[in-house]
Coordinates of C-alpha atoms in Angstrom, one line a residue:
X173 CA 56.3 24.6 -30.1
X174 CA 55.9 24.4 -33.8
X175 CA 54.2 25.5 -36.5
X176 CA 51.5 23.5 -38.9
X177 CA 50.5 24.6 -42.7
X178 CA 46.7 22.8 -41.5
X179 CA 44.2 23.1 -39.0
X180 CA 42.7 20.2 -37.3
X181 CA 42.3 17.3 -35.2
X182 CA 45.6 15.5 -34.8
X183 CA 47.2 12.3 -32.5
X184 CA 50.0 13.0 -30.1
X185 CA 51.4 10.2 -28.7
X186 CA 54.5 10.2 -26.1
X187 CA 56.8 6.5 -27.5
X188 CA 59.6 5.1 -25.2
X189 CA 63.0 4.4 -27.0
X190 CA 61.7 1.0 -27.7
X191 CA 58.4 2.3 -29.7
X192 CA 56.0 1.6 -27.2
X193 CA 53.5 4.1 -26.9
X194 CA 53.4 5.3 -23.4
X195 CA 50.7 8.1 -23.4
X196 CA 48.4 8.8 -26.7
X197 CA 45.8 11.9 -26.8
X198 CA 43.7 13.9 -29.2
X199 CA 45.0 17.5 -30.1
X200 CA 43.5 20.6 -32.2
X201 CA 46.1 22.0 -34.2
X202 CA 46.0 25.6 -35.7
X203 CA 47.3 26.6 -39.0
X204 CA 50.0 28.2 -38.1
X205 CA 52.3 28.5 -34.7
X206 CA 51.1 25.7 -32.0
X207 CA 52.5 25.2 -28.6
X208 CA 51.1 22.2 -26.3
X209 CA 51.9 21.1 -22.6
X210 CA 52.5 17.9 -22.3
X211 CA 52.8 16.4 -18.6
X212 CA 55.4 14.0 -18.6
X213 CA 55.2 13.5 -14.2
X214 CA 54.6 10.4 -14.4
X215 CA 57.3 9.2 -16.8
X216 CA 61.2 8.0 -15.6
X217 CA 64.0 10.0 -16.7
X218 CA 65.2 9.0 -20.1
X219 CA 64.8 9.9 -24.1
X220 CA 61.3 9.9 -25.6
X221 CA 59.4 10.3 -29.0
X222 CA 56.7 12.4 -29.3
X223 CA 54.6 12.3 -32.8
X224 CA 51.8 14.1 -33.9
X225 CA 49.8 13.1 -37.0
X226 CA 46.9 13.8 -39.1
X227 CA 46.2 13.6 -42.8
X228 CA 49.0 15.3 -45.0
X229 CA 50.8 16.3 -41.6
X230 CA 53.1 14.8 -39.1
X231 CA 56.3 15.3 -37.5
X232 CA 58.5 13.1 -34.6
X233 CA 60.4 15.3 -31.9
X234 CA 62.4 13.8 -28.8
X235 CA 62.1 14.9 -25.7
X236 CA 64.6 14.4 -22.6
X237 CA 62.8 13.9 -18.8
X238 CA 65.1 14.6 -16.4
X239 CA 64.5 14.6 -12.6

């Protein structure tokens, strides 16, 4: 969940500690609140990075998978 002051298309992309990215998809963002499911089944337990860009916005969360 989080909220975007632009509307558009936008990268997501799931990195491992290391910066690898691991999974990488195109989003639609609304101005405004956004909330997007991201499956992470197929990743091991451990800390990840998930960024989302586009021109004049971005932000990096992390994200914990536990089993």
């Amino acid at each position: 969940k989080f909220s975007s002051k632009m509307e558009g298309n936008a990268a997501l992309t799931i990195n491992d500690a290391a910066g690898l990215v691991l999974k990488s998809k195109s989003v639609r963002l609304n101005n405004g609140f956004n909330q997007l499911t991201i499956p992470v089944n197929d990743l091991t337990p451990g800390l990840y990075l998930v960024r989302v860009q586009m021109p004049g916005f971005g932000f990096t969360k992390q994200i914990v998978v536990v089993r």
